[in-house]
Coordinates of C-alpha atoms and ligand atoms in Angstrom, one line a residue:
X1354 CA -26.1 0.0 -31.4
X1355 CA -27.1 -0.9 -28.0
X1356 CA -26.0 -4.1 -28.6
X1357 CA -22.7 -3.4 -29.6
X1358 CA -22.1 -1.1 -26.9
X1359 CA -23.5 -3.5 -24.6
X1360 CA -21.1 -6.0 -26.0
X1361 CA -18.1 -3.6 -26.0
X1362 CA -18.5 -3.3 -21.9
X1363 CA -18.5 -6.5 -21.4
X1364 CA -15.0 -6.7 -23.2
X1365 CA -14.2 -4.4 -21.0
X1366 CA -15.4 -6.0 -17.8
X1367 CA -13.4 -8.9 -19.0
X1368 CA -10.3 -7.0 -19.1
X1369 CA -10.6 -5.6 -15.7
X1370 CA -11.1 -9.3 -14.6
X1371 CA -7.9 -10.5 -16.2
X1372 CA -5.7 -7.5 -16.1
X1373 CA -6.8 -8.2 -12.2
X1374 CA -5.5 -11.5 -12.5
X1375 CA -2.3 -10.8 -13.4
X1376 CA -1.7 -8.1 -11.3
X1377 CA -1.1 -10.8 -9.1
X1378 CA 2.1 -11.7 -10.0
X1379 CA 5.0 -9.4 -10.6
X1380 CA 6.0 -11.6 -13.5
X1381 CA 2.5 -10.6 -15.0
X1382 CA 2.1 -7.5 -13.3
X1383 CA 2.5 -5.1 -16.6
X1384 CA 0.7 -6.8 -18.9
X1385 CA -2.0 -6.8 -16.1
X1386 CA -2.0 -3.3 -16.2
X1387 CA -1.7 -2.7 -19.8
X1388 CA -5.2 -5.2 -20.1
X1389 CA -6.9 -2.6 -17.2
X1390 CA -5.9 0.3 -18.9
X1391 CA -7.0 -1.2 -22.7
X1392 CA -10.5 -2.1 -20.6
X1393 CA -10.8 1.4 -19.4
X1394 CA -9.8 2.9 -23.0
X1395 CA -12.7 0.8 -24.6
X1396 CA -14.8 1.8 -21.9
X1397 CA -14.4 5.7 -22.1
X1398 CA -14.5 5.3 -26.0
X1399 CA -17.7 3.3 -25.9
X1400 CA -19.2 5.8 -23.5
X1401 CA -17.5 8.8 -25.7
X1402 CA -19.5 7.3 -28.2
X1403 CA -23.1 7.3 -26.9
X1404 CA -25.7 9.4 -28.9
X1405 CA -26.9 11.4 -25.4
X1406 CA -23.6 13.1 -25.7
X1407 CA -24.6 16.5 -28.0
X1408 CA -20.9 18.5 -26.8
X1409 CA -17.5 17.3 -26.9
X1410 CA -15.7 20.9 -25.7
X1411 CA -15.8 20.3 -22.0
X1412 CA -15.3 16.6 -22.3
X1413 CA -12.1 16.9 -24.6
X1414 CA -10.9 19.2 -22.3
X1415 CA -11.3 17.2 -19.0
X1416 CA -9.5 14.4 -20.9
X1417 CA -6.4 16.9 -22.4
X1418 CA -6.1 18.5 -18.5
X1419 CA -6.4 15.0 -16.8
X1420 CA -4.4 13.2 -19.4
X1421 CA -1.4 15.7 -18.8
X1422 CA -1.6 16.0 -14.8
X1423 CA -2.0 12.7 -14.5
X1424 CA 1.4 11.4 -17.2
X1425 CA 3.2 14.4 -15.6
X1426 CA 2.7 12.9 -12.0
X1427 CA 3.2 9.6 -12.5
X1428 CA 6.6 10.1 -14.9
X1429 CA 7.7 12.3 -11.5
X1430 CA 6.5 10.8 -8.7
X1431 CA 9.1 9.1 -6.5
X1432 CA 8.7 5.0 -5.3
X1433 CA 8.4 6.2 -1.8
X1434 CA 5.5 9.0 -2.1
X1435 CA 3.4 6.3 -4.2
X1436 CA 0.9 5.4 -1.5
X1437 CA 0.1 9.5 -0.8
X1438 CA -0.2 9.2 -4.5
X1439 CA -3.2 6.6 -4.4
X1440 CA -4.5 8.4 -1.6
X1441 CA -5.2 11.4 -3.8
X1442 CA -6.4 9.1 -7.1
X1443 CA -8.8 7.3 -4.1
X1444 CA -10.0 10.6 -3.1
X1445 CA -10.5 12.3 -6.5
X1446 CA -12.4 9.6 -7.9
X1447 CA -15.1 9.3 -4.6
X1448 CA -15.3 13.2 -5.5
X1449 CA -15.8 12.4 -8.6
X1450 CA -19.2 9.7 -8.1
X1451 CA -20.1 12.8 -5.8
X1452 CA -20.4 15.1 -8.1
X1453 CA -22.2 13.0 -10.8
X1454 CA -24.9 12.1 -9.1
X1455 CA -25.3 15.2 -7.4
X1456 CA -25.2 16.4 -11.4
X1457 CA -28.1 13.3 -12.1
X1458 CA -30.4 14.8 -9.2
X1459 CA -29.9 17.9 -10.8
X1460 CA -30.8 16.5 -14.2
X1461 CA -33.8 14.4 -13.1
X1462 CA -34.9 16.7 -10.1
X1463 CA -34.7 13.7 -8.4
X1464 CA -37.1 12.3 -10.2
X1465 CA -36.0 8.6 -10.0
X1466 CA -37.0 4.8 -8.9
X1467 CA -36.1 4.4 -4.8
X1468 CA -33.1 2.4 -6.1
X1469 CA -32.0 4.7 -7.7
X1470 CA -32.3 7.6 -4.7
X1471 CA -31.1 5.4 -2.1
X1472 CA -27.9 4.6 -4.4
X1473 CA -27.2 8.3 -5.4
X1474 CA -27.5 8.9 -1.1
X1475 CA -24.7 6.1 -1.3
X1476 CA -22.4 7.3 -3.5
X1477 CA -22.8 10.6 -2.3
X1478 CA -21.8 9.4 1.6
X1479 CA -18.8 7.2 0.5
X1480 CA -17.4 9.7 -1.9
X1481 CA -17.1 12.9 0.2
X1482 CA -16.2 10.8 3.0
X1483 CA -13.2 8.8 0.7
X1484 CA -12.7 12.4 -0.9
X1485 CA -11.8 14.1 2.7
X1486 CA -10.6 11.0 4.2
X1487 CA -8.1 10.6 1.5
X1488 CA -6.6 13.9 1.7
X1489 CA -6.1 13.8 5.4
X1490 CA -4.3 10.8 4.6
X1491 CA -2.3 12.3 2.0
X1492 CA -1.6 15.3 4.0
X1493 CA -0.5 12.8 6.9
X1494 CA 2.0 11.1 4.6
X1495 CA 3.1 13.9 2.6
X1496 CA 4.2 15.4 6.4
X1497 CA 1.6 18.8 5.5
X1498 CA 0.5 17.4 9.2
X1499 CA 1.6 15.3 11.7
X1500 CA 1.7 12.2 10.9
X1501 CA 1.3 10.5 14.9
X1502 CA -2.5 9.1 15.6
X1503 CA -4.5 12.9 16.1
X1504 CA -6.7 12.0 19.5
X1505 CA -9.1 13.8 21.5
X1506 CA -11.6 13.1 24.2
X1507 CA -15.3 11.8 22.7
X1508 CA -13.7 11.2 19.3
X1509 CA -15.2 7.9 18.9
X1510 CA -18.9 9.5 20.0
X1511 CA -18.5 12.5 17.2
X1512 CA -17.6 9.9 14.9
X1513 CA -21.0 7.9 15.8
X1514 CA -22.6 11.2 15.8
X1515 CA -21.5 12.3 12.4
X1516 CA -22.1 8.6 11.3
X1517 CA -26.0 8.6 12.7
X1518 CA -26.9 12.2 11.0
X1519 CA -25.7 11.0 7.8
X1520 CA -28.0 8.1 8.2
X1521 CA -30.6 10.3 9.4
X1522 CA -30.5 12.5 6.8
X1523 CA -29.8 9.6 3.9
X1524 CA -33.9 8.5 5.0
X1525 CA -34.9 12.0 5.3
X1526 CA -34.1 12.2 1.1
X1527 CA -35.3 9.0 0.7
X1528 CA -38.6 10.2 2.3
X1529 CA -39.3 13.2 0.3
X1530 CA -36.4 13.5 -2.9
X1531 CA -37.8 17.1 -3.1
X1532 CA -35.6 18.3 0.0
X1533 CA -32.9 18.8 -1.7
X1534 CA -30.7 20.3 0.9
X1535 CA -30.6 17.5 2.2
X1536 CA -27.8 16.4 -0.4
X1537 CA -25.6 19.1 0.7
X1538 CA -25.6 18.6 4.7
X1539 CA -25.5 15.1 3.5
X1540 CA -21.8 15.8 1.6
X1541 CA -21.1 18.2 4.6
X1542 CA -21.2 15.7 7.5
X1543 CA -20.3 12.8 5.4
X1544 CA -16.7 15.2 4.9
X1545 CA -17.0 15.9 8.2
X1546 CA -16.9 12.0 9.1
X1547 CA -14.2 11.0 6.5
X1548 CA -11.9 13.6 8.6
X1549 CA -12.7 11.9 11.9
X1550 CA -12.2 8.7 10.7
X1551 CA -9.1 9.0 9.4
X1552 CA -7.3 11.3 12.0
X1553 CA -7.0 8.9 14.7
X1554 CA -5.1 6.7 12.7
X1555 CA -0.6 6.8 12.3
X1556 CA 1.2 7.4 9.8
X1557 CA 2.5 3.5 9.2
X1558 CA -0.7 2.9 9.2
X1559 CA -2.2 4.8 6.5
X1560 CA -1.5 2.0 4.0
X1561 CA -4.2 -0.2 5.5
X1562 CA -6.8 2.9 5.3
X1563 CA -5.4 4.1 2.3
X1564 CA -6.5 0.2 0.8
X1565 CA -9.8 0.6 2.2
X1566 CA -10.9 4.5 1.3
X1567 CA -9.3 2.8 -2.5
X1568 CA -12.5 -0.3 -1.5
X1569 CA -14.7 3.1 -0.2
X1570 CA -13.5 4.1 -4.0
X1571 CA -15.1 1.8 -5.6
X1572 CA -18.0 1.2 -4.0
X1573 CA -19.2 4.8 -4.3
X1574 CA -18.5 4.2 -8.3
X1575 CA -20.4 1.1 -8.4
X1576 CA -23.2 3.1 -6.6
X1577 CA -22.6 5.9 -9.1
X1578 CA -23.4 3.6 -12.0
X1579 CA -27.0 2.2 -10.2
X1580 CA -28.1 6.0 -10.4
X1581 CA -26.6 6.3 -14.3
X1582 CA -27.8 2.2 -15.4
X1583 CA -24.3 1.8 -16.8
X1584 CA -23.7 -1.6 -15.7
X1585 CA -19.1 -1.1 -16.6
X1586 CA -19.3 1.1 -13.9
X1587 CA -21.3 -0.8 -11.1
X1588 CA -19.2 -3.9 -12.3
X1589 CA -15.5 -1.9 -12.3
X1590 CA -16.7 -0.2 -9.3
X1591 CA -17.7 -3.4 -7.5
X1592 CA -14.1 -4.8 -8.6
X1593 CA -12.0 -2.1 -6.8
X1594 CA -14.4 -2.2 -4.2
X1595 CA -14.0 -5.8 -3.4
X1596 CA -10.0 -5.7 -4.1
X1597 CA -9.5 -2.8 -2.0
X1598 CA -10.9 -4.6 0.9
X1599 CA -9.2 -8.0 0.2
X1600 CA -6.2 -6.2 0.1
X1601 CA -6.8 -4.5 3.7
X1602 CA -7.3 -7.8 4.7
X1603 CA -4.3 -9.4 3.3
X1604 CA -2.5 -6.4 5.2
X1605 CA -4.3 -6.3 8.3
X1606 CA -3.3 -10.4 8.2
X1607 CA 0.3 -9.8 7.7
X1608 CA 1.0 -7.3 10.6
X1609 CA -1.2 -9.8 12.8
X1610 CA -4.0 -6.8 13.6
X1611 CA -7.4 -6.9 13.6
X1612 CA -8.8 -3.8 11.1
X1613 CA -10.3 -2.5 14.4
X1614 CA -7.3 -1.8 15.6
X1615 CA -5.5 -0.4 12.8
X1616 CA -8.9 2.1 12.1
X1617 CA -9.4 2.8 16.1
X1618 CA -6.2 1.3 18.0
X1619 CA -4.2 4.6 17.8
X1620 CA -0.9 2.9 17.5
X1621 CA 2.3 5.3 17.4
X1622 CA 0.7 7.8 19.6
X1623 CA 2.5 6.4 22.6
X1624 CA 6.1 5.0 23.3
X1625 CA 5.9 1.8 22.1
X1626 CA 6.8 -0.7 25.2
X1627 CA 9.8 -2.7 24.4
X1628 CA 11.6 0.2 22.4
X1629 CA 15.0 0.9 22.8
X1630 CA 15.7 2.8 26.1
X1631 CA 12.6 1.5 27.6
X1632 CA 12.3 -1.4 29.7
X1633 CA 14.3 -3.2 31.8
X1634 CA 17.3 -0.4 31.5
X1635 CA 19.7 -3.2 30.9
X1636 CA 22.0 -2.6 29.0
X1637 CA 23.0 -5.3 25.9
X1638 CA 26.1 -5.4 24.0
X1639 CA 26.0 -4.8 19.7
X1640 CA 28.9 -5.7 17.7
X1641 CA 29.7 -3.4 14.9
X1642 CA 31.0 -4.4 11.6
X1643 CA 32.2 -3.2 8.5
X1644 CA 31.6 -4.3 5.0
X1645 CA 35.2 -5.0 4.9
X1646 CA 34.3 -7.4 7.4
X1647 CA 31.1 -8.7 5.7
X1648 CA 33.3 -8.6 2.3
X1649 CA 35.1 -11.9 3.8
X1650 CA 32.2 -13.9 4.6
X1651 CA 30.4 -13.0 1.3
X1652 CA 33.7 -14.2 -0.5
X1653 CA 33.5 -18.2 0.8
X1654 CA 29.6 -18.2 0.9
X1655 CA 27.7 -20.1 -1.1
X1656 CA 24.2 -19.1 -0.7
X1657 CA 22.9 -15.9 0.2
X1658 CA 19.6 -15.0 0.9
X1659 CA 18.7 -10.6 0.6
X1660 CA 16.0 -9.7 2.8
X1661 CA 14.5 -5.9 1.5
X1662 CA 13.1 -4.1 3.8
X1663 CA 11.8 -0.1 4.2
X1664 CA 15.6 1.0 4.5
X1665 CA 15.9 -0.3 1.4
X1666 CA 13.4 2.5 -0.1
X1667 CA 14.6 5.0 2.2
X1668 CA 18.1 4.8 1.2
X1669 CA 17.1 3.9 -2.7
X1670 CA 19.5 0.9 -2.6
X1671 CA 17.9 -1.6 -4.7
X1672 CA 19.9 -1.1 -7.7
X1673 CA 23.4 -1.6 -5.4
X1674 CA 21.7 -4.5 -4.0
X1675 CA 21.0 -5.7 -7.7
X1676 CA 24.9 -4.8 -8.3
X1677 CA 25.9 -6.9 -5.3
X1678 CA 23.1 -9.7 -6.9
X1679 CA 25.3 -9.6 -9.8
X1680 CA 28.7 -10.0 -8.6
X1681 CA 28.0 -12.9 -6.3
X1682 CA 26.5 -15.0 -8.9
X1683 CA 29.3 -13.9 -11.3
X1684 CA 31.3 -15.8 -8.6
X1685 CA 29.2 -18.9 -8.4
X1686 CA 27.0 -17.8 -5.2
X1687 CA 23.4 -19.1 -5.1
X1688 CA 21.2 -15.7 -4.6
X1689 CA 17.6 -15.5 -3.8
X1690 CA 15.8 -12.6 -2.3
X1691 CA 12.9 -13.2 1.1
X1692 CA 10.1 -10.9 0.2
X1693 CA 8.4 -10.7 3.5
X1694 CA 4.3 -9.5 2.5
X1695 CA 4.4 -6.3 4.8
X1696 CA 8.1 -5.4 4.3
X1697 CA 8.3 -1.8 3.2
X1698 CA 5.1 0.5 3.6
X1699 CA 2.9 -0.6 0.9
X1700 CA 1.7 -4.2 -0.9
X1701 CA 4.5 -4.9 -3.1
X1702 CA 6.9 -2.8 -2.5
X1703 CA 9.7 -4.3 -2.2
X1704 CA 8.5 -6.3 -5.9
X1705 CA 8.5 -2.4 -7.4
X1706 CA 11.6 -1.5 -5.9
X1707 CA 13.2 -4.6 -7.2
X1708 CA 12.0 -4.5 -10.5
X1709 CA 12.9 -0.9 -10.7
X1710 CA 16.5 -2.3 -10.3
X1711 CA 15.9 -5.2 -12.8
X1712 CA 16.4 -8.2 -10.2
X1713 CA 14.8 -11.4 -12.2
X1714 CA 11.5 -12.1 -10.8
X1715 CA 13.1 -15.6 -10.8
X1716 CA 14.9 -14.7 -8.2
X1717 CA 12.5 -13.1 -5.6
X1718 CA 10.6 -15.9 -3.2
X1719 CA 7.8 -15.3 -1.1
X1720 CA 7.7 -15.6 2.9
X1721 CA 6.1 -19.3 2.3
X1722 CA 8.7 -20.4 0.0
X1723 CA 11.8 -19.6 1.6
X1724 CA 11.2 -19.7 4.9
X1725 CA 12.8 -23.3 5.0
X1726 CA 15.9 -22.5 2.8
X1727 CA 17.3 -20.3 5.7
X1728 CA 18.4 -23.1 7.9
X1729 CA 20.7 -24.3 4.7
X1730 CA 21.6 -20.9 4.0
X1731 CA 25.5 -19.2 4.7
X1732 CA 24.8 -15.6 5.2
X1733 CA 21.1 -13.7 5.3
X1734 CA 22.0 -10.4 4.6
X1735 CA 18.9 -8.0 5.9
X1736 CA 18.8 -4.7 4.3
X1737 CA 16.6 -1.9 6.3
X1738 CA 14.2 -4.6 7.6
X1739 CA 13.6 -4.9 10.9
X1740 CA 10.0 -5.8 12.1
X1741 CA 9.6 -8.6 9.5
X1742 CA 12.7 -10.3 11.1
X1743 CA 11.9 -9.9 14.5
X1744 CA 12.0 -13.2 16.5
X1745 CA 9.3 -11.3 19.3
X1746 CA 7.1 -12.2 16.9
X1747 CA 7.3 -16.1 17.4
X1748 CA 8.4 -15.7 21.5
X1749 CA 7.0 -12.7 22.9
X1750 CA 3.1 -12.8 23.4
X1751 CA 3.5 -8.8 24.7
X1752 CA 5.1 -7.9 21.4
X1753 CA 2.6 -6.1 19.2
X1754 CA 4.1 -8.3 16.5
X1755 CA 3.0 -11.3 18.1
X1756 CA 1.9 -14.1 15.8
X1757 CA 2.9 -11.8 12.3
X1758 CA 4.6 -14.7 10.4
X1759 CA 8.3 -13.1 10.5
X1760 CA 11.1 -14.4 7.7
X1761 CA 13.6 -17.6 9.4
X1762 CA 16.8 -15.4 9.6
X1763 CA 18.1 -15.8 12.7
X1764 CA 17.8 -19.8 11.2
X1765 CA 20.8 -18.6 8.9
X1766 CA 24.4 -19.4 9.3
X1767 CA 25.3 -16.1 9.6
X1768 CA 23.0 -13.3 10.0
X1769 CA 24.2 -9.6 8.5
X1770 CA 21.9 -6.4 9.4
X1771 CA 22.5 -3.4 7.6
X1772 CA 20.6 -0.3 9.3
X1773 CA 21.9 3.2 10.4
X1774 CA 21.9 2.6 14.1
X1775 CA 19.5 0.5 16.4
X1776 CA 16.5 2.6 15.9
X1777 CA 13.4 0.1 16.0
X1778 CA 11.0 -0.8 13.2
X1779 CA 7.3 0.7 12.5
X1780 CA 6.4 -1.2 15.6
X1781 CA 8.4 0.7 17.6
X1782 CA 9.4 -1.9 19.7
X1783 CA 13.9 -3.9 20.1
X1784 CA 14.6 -6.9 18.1
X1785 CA 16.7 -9.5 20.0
X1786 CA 18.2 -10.4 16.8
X1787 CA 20.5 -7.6 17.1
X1788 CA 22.6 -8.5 19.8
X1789 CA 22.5 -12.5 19.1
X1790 CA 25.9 -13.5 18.9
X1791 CA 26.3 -14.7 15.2
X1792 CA 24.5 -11.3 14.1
X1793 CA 26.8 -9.1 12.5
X1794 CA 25.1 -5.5 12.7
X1795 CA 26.6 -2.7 9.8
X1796 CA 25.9 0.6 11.3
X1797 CA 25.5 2.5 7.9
X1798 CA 23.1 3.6 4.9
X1799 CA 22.0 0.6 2.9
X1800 CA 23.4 2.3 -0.1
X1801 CA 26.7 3.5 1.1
X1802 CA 27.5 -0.1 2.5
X1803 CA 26.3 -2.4 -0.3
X1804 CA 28.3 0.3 -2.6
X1805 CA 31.2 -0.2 -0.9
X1806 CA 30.5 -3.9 -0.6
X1807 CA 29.9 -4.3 -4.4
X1808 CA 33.6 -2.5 -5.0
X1809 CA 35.2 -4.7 -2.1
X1810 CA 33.7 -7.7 -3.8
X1811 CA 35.1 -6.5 -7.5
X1812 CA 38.9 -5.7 -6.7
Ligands
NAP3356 P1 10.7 -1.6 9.6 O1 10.4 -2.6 10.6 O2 9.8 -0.4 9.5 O3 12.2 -1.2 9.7 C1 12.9 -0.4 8.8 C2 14.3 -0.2 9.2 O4 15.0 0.4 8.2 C3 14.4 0.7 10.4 O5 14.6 0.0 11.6 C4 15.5 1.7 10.1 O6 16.5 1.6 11.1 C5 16.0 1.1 8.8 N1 16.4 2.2 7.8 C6 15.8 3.4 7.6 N2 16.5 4.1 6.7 C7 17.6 3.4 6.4 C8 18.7 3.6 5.5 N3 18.8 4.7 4.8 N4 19.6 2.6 5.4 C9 19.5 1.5 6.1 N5 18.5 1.2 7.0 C10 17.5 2.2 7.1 O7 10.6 -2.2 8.1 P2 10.2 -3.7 7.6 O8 11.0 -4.7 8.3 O9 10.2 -3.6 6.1 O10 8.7 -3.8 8.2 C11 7.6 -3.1 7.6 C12 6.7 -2.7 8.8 O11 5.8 -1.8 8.2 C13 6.0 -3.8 9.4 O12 5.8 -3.6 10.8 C14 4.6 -3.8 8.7 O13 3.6 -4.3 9.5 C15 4.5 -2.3 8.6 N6 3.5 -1.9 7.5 C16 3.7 -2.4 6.2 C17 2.8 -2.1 5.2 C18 2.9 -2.7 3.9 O14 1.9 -2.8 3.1 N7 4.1 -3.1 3.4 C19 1.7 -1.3 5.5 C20 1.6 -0.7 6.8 C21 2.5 -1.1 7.8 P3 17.6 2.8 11.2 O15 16.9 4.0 11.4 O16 18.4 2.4 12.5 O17 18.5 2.8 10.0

């Protein structure tokens, strides 16, 4: 029996491995996901399974209430409210390797190797602080609280503070397992410290934290399965664990910060230098256009390059844009789209919002490959990106944006921006590109103008 159970995690653990593979790619991306989810099946059958358990009732009704709450939200739950969405997932399940092993000690009286103690201290610390972290997060995103940095004088020392008792009272356990109360001021301050740690930090930013509490996630579960010897778990734990944090690096890489400065820089809670209005108080001149105007150009172009950015979300425009795809190449244009990796507000989305609307995958390049193509390209039509354009962030060593790898559009023939006004980017700070010259700016809602561009384009 062992055995075969032994066997049947490792098939598994072998799922989670591929289905992680393939996650990167959006060509592979859903059959990555069906893989995970088959892995995680076998693994709560398996476990369902064991001879320990003596009573199904509360079990099959954990899974029934989960089950439902869980296909209810994810049926309902809008593209744009996804990351508070992970936030809250992040934050159940380090509340989750919380309470089991606070359930274990309870179980054992704490009776246990010093593995086994120091692990259950572990995954008691990472999961209350993901658990409260999380849901500041989500309540930062989900506007239940400001979303701007939340400062105040010695914050970094109560941090420490809150850091140093944990520590303090993590050895204290480790000492003597019989003080029990040590677990709950343990889960108290460790709350405590998830709050601290995650108030200081803006809303734009909470996809970077919201990647790591998801690596927090998963380290508290791989701790979680030292204190239950169930090796899926330390292994599936491990794996979110070390994804979530090569993903807050691959973030922290593209927006050309250091993770200390996204978790303790503070940035949006003042003015950002360089935003309109601020400065040198001279003023530029912007063209406006129309998309009658942009309706010409389109008409003799040959290739056109779409560059998604978080406007696109905002305004839900993907499937016009996918309508304007569609026409041009029904008129012989070449289309690609730019998929800048930080455009939008989370990893991939622009790929979700895209495939939402059904664009081929064949169609979508990354930053790498198609940064050269603009120079050969007619128009680059830029639809509610901003930062990821920005030529500051080649030029201007004062630009926050500095160094970020930014998409060749001003390269283009013809550069088209379609925003509501001139309102800068997450960075808060201008982009020269908007009063170059050959930039034609449409002052309107992504939607409304690629709309009316799709019917221009058809009569
Ligand atoms: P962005 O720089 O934030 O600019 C988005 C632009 O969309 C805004 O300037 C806004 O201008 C426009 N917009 C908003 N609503 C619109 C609508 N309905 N129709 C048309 N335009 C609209 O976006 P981005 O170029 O995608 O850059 C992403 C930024 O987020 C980067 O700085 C990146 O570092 C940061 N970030 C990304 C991630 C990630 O994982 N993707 C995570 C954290 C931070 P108007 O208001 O004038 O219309």
């Amino acid at each position: 029996m062992e055995t075969l159970e032994n066997l049947a995690y490792l098939a598994s653990i072998a799922l989670f491995i591929l289905g992680l593979r393939d996650l990167s790619s959006p060509k592979t991306a859903r059959r990555g996901n069906r893989r995970a989810a088959g892995g995680m099946l076998l693994a709560v059958l398996v476990t369902l399974l064991d001879r320990q358990i003596l009573d199904y009732t509360w079990i099959v009704f954990g899974l029934v209430v989960g089950a439902a709450v869980g296909a209810v939200t994810a049926r309902r739950i809008q593209m744009t409210a996804m990351p508070q969405l992970v936030a809250v997932l992040n934050g159940l399940g380090g509340a989750a390797s919380a309470l089991v092993v606070l359930s274990e000690y309870g179980r054992t009286g704490g009776l246990m190797t010093t593995v086994g103690l120091a692990t259950l201290a572990a995954s008691l610390w990472i999961g209350t602080l993901t658990f409260s972290g999380s849901f500041v997060a989500f309540a930062k995103l989900q506007g239940l609280m400001t979303g701007a940095p939340v400062v105040f004088r010695l914050q970094q020392g109560a941090s420490a503070c809150a850091a140093g008792a944990c520590l303090l009272l993590a050895g204290i356990f480790l000492i003597d397992p019989g003080l029990w109360y040590a677990l709950p001021a343990l889960a108290v301050l460790s709350a405590l410290l998830g709050i601290l740690l995650v108030l200081p930090i803006g809303g734009a930013d909470m996809p970077v934290v919201i990647s790591l509490l998801n690596s927090y996630s998963g380290l508290a579960a791989a701790a979680t399965g030292f204190v239950l010897s169930n090796q899926v778990l330390i292994v599936s734990g491990a794996l979110v664990g070390a994804s979530g944090i090569i993903l807050t690096r691959i973030m922290c890489q593209a927006m050309n910060r250091s993770l200390a400065n996204v978790l303790f820089g503070a940035v949006g809670s003042q003015a950002a230098e360089g935003a309109p209005g601020a400065g040198s108080g001279e003023r530029r001149r912007v063209t406006g256009y129309e998309p009658e105007d942009v309706a010409v150009m389109l008409e003799t172009a040959q290739s056109v390059i779409f560059v998604p950015g978080y406007g696109l979300a905002v305004s839900q425009a993907q499937h016009a844009l996918h309508d304007l795809e569609q026409v041009l190449i029904g008129r012989g244009t070449k289309v690609r789209y730019a998929i800048h990796p930080v455009a939008g507000r989370m990893p991939g989305h622009m790929n979700v919002l895209l495939a939402e609307a059904n664009v081929s995958y064949d169609l979508l390049a990354t930053l790498e490959e198609i940064n050269d193509e603009f120079q050969n390209t007619d128009v680059a039509l830029v639809v509610g990106a901003n930062d990821v354009i920005n030529p500051a962030a080649r030029t201007r060593k004062d630009s926050p944006l500095y160094g970020m790898p930014i998409l060749n559009v001003d390269k283009a023939r013809t550069v088209v921006i379609c925003k509501r006004g001139l309102s800068p980017g997450f960075s808060g700070v201008d982009n020269e590109l908007f009063y170059d010259p050959r930039t034609m700016m449409v002052f309107a809602d992504a939607k409304q103008a690629l709309t009316r561009l799709v019917n221009l384009l058809k009569s």
